[in-house]
PDB file of C-alpha atoms in Angstrom:
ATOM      1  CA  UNK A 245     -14.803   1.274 -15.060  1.00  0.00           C
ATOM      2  CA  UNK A 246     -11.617   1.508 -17.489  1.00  0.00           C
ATOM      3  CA  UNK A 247      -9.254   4.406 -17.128  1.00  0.00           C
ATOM      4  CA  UNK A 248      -6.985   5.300 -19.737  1.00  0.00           C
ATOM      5  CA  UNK A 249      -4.039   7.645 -19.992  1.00  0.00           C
ATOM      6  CA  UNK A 250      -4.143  11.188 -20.452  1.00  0.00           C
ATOM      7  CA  UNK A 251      -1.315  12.782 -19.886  1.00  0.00           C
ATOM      8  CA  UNK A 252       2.294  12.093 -21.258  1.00  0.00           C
ATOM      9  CA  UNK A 253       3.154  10.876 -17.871  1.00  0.00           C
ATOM     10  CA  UNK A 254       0.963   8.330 -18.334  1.00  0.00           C
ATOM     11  CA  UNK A 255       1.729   6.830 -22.073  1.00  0.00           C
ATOM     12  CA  UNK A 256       2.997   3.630 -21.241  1.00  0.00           C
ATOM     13  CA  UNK A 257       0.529   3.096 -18.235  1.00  0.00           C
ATOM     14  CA  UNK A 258      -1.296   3.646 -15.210  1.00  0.00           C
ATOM     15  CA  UNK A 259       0.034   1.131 -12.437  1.00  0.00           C
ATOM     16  CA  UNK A 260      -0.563  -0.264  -9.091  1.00  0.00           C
ATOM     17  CA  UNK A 261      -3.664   1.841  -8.147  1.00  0.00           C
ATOM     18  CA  UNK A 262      -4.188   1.746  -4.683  1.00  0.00           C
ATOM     19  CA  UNK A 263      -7.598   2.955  -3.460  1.00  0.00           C
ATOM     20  CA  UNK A 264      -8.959   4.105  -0.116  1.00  0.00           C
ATOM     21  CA  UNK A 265     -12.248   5.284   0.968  1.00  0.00           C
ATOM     22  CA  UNK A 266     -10.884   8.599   3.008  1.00  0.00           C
ATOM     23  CA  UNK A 267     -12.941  10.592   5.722  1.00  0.00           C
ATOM     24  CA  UNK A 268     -11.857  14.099   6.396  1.00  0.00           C
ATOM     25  CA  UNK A 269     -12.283  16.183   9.624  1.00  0.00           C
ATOM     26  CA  UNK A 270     -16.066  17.232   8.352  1.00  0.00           C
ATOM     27  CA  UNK A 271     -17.218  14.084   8.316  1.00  0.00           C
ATOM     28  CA  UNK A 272     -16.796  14.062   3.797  1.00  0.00           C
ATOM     29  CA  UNK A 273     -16.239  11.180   2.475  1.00  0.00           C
ATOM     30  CA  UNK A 274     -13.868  11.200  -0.804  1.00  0.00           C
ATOM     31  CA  UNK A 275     -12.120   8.051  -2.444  1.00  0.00           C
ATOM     32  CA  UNK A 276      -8.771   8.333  -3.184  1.00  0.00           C
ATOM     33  CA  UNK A 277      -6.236   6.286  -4.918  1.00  0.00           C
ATOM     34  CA  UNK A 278      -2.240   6.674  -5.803  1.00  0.00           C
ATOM     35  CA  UNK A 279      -0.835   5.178  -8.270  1.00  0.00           C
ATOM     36  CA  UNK A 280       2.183   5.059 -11.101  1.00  0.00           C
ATOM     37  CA  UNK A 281       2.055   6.812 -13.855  1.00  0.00           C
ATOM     38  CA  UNK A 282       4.657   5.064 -16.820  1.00  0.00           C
ATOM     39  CA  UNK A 283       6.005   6.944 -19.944  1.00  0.00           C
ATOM     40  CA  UNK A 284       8.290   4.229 -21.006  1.00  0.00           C
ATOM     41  CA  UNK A 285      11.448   5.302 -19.094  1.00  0.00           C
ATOM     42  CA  UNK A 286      10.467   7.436 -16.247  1.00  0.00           C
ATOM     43  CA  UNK A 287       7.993   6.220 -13.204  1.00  0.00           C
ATOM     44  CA  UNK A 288       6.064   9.164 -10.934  1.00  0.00           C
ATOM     45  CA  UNK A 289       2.934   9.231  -8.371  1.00  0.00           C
ATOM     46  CA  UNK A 290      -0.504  10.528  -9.041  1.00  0.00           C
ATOM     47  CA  UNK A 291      -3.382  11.096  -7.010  1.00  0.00           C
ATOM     48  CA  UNK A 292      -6.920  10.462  -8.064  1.00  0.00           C
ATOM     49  CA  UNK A 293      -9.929  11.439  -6.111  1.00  0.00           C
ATOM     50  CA  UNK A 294     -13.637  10.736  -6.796  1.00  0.00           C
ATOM     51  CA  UNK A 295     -17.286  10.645  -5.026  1.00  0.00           C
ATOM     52  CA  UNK A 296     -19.066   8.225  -7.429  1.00  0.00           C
ATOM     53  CA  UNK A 297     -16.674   6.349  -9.540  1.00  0.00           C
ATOM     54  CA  UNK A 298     -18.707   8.168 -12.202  1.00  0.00           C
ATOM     55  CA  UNK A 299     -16.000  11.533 -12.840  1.00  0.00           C
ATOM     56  CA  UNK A 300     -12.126  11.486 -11.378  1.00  0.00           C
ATOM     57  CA  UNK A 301      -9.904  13.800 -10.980  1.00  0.00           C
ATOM     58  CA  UNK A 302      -6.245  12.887 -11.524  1.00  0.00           C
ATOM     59  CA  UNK A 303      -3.370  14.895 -10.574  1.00  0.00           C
ATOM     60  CA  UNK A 304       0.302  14.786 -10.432  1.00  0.00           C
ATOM     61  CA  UNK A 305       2.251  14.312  -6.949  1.00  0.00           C
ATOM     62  CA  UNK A 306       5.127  16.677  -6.026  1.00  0.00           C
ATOM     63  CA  UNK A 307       7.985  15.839  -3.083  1.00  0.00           C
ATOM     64  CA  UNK A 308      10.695  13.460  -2.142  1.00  0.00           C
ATOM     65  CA  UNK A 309       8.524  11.278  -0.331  1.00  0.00           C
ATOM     66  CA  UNK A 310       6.519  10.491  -3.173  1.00  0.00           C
ATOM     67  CA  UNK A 311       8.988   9.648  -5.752  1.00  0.00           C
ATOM     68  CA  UNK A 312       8.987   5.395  -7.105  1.00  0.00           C
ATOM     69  CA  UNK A 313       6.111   3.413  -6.486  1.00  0.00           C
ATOM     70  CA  UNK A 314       4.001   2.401  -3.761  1.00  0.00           C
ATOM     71  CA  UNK A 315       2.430   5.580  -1.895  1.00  0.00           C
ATOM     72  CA  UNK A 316      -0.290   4.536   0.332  1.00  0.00           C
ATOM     73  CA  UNK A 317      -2.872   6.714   1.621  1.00  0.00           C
ATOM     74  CA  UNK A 318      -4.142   6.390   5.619  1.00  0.00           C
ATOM     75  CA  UNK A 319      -8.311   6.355   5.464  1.00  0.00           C
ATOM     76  CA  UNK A 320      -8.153   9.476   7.947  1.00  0.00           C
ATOM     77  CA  UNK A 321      -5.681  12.265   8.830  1.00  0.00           C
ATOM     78  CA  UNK A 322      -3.255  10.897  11.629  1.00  0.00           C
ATOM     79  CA  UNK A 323      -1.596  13.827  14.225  1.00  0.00           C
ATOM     80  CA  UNK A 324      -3.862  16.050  12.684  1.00  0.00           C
ATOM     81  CA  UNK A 325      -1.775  15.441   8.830  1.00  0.00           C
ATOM     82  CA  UNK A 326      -2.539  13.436   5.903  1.00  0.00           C
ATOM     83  CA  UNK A 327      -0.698  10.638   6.234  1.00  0.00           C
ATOM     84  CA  UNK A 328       0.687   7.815   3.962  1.00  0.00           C
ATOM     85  CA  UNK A 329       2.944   4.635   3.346  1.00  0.00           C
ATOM     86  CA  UNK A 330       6.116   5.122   1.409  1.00  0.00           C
ATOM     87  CA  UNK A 331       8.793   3.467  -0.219  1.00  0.00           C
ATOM     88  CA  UNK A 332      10.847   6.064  -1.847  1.00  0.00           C
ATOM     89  CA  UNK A 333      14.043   4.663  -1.349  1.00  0.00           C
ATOM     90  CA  UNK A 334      12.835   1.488  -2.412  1.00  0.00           C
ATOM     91  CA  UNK A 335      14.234  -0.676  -0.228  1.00  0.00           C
ATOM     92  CA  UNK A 336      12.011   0.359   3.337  1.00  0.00           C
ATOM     93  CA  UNK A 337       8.993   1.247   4.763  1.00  0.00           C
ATOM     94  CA  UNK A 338       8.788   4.929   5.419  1.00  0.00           C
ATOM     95  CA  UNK A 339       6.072   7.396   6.677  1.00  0.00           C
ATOM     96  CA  UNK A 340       5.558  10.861   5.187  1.00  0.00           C
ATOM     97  CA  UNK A 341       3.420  13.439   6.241  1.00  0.00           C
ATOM     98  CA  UNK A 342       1.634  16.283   4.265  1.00  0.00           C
ATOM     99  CA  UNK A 343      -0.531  19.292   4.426  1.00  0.00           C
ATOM    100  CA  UNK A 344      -2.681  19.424   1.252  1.00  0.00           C
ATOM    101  CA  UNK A 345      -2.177  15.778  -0.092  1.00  0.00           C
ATOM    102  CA  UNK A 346      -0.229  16.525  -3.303  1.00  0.00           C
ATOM    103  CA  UNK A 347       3.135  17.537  -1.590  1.00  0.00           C
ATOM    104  CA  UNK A 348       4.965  14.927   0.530  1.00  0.00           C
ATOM    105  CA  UNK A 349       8.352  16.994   1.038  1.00  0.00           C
ATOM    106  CA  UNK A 350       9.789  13.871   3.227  1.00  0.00           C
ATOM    107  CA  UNK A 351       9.381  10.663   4.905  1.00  0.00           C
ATOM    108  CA  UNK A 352      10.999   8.977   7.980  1.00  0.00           C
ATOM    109  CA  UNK A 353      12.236   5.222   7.707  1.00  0.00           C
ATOM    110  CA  UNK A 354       9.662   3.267  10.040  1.00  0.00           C
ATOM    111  CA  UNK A 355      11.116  -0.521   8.816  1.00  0.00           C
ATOM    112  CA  UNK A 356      14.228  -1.813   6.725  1.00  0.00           C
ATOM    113  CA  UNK A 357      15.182  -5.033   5.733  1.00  0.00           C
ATOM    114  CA  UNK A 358      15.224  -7.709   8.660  1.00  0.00           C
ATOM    115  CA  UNK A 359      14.409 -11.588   7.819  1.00  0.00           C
ATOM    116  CA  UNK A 360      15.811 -13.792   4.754  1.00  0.00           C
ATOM    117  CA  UNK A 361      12.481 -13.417   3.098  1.00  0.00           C
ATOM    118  CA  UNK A 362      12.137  -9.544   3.377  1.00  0.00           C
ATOM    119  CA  UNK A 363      16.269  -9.320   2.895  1.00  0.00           C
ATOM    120  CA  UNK A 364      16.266  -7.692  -0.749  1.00  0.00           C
ATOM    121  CA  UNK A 365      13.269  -4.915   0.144  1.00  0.00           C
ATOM    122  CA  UNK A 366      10.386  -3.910   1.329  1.00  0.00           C
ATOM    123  CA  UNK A 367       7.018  -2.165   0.587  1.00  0.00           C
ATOM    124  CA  UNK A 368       3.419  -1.709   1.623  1.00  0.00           C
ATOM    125  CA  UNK A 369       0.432  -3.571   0.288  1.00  0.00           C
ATOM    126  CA  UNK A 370      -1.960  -0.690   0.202  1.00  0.00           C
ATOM    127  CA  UNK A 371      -3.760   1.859   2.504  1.00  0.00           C
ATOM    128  CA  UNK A 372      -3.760   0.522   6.285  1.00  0.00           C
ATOM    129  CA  UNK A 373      -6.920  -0.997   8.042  1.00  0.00           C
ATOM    130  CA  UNK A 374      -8.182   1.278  11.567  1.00  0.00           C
ATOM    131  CA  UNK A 375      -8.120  -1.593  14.503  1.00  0.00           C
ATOM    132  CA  UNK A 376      -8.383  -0.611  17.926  1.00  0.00           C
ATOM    133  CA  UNK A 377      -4.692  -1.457  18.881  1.00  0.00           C
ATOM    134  CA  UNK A 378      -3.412   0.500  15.881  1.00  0.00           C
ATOM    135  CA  UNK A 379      -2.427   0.701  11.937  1.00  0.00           C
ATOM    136  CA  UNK A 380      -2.779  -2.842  10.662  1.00  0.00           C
ATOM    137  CA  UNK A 381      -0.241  -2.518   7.370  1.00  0.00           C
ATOM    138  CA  UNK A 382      -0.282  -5.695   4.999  1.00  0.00           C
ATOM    139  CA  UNK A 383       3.218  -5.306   3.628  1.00  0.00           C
ATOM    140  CA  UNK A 384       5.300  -7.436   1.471  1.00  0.00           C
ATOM    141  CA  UNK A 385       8.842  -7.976   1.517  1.00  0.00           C
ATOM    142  CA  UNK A 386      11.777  -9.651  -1.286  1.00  0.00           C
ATOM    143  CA  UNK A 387      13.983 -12.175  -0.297  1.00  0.00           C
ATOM    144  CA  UNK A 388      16.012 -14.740  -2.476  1.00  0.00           C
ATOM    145  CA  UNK A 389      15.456 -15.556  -6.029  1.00  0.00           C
ATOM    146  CA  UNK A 390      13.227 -12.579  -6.018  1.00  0.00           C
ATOM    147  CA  UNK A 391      10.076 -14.797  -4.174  1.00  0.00           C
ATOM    148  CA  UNK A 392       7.746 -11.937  -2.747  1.00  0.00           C
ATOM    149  CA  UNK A 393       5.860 -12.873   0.294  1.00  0.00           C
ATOM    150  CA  UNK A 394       3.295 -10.613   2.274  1.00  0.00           C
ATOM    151  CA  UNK A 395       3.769  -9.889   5.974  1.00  0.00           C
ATOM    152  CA  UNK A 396       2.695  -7.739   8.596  1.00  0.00           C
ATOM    153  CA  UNK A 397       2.949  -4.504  11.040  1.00  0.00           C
ATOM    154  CA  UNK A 398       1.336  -2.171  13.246  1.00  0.00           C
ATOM    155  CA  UNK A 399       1.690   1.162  13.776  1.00  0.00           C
ATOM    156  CA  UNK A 400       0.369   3.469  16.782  1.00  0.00           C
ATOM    157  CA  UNK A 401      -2.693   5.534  16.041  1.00  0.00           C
ATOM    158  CA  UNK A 402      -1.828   8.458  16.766  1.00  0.00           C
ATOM    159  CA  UNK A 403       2.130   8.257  15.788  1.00  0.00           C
ATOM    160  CA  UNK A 404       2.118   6.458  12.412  1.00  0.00           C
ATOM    161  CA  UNK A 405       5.804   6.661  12.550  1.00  0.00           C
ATOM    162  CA  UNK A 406       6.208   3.996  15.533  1.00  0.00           C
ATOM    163  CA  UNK A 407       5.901   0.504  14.875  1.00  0.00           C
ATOM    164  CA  UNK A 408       4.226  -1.793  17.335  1.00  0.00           C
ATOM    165  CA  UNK A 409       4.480  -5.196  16.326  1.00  0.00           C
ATOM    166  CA  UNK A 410       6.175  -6.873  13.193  1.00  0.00           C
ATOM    167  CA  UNK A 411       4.873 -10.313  11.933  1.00  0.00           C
ATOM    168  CA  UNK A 412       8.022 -12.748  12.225  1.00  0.00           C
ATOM    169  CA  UNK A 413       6.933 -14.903   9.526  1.00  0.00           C
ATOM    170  CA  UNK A 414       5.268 -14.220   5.943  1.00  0.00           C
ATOM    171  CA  UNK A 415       1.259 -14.401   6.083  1.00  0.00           C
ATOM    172  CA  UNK A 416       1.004 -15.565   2.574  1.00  0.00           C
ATOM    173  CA  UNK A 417       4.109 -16.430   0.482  1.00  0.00           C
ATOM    174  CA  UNK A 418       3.856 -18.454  -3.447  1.00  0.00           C
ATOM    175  CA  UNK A 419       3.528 -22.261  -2.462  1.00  0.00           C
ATOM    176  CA  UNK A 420       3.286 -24.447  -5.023  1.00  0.00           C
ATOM    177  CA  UNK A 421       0.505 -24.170  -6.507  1.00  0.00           C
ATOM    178  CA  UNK A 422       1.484 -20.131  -6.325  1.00  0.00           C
ATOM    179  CA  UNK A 423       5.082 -19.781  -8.102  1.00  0.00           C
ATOM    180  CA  UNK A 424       4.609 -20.453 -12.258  1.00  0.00           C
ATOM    181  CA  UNK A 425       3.186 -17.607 -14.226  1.00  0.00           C
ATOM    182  CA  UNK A 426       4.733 -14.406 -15.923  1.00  0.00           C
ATOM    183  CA  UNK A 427       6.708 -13.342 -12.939  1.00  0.00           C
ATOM    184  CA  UNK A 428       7.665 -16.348 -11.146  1.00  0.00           C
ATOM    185  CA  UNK A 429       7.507 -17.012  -7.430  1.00  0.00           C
ATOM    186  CA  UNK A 430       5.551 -13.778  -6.917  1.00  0.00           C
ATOM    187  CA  UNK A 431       2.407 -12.722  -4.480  1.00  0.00           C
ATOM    188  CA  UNK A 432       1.181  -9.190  -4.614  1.00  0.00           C
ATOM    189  CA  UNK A 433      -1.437  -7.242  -3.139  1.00  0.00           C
ATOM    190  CA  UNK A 434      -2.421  -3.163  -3.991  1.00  0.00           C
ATOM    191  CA  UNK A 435      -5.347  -3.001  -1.312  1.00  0.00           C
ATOM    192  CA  UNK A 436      -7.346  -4.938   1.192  1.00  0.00           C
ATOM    193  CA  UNK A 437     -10.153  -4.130   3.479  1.00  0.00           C
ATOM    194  CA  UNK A 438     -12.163  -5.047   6.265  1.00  0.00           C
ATOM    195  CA  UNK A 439     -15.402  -6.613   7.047  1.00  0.00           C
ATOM    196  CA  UNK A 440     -16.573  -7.026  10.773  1.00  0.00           C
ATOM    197  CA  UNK A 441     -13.004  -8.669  11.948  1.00  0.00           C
ATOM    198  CA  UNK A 442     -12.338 -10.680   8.517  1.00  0.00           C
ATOM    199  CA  UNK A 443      -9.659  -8.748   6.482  1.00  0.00           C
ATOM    200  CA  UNK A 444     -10.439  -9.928   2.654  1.00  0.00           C
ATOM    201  CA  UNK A 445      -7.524  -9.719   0.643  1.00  0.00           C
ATOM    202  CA  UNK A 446      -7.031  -9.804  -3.366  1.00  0.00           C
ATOM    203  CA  UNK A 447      -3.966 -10.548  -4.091  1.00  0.00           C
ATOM    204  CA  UNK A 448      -2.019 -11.341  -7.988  1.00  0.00           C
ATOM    205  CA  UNK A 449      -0.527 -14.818  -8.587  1.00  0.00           C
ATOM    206  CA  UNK A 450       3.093 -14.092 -10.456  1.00  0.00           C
ATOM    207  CA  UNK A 451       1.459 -11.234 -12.782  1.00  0.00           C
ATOM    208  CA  UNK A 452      -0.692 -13.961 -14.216  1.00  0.00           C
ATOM    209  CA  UNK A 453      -4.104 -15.073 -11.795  1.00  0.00           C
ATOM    210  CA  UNK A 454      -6.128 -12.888  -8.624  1.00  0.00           C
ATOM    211  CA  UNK A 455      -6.990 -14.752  -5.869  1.00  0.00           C
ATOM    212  CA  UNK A 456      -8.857 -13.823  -2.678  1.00  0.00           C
ATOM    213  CA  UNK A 457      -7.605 -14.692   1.045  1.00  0.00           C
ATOM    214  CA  UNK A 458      -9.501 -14.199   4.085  1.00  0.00           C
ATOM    215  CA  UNK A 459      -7.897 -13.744   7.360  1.00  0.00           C
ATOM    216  CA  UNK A 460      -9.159 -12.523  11.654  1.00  0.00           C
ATOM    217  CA  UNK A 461      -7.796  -9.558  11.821  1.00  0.00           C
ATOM    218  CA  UNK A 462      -8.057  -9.973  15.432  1.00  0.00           C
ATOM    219  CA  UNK A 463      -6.281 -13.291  15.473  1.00  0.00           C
ATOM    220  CA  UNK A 464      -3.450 -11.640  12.869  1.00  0.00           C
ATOM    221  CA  UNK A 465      -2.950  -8.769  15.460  1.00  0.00           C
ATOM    222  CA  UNK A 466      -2.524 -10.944  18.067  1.00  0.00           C
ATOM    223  CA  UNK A 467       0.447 -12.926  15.875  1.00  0.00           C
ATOM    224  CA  UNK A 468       2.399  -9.863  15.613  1.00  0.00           C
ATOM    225  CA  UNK A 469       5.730  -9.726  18.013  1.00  0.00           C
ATOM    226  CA  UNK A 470       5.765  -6.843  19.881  1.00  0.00           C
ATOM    227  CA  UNK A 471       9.149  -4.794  19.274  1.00  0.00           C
TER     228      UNK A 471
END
């Protein structure tokens, strides 16, 4: 199903949707997906929410935490909040909490800048995945000659804002056969989800193909360093 833009907001594009199938405390069941609204100059977050993929809803996001790009929903509400990934700074991985899921007034740093191949920024690759030892968040990071790779993290259930374990080295970076296209050296991913204990991952190839990687999400967990 095509959307198009309605809104000035919106006049230059609709960007980097990322979707997640959200349960609230009543057992409802509501999709949900951020994503960047473009009039030619200015960038800004919208929300929007839909049962059947027939009708949506779209509406504008208000708050500090939710300025830029990349706000990433959690599938459930975390400390009894609605939670979600953010990079408003640009540069880190941040968590902000909210009340009514259209105001995210702030956000707390959770991950900066560490390795050569994450050294230029960071961001998340879409809503997390539930595992039983925590927040499973595909991220990616920026190093030199702009080359995006995608790594890892996990964050407690219950406290979003701690990290767990980091992933040391990139889980999918451009080989070879990955770097030529409209924006070189480039692998990006807006969403992934899970399937018994196989995480299935579409991710764009350099602004120019989609491919699909499969992973164990039990055997990825178990990569991750501790910190």
């Amino acid at each position: 199903r095509g959307l198009w833009p309605h809104s000035p907001a919106e006049s230059h594009g609709m960007e980097d949707a990322r979707f997640v199938r959200f349960t609230h405390d009543d057992g409802t069941v509501v999709y949900y997906g951020t994503y960047t609204a473009f009039d030619g100059a200015n960038i800004a977050q919208h929300l929007l929410e839909t049962t059947d993929f027939r009708s949506f809803v779209a509406s504008p996001m208000a708050g500090s935490a939710a300025q830029g790009k990349g706000l990433a929903l959690f599938p459930r509400k975390a400390g009894g909040r609605f939670a979600a990934l953010s990079r408003a700074d640009r540069e880190s991985n941040a968590i902000a909490f909210s009340d009514d899921m259209r105001c995210w007034p702030t956000s707390e740093q959770i991950q900066t800048p560490a390795k050569i191949w994450e050294l230029l920024q960071l961001g998340n690759c879409g809503s997390p995945i539930e595992t039983e030892q925590g927040w499973l968040v595909i991220t990616h990071g920026v190093g030199p000659m702009r080359t995006y790779t995608l790594g890892a993290i996990l964050l407690a259930l219950d406290e979003p804002q701690r990290v767990l374990a980091t992933s040391d080295t990139p889980i999918l970076g451009p080989g070879i056969d990955r770097r030529d296209g409209y924006v070189p050296n480039v692998v990006y991913s807006c969403g992934s989800f899970a399937h018994g204990d196989v995480l299935v991952l579409p991710y764009g190839i350099a602004d120019q193909r989609i491919a699909i990687a499969t992973l164990s999400i039990s055997e990825l967990v178990g990569s991750l360093r501790p910190v």
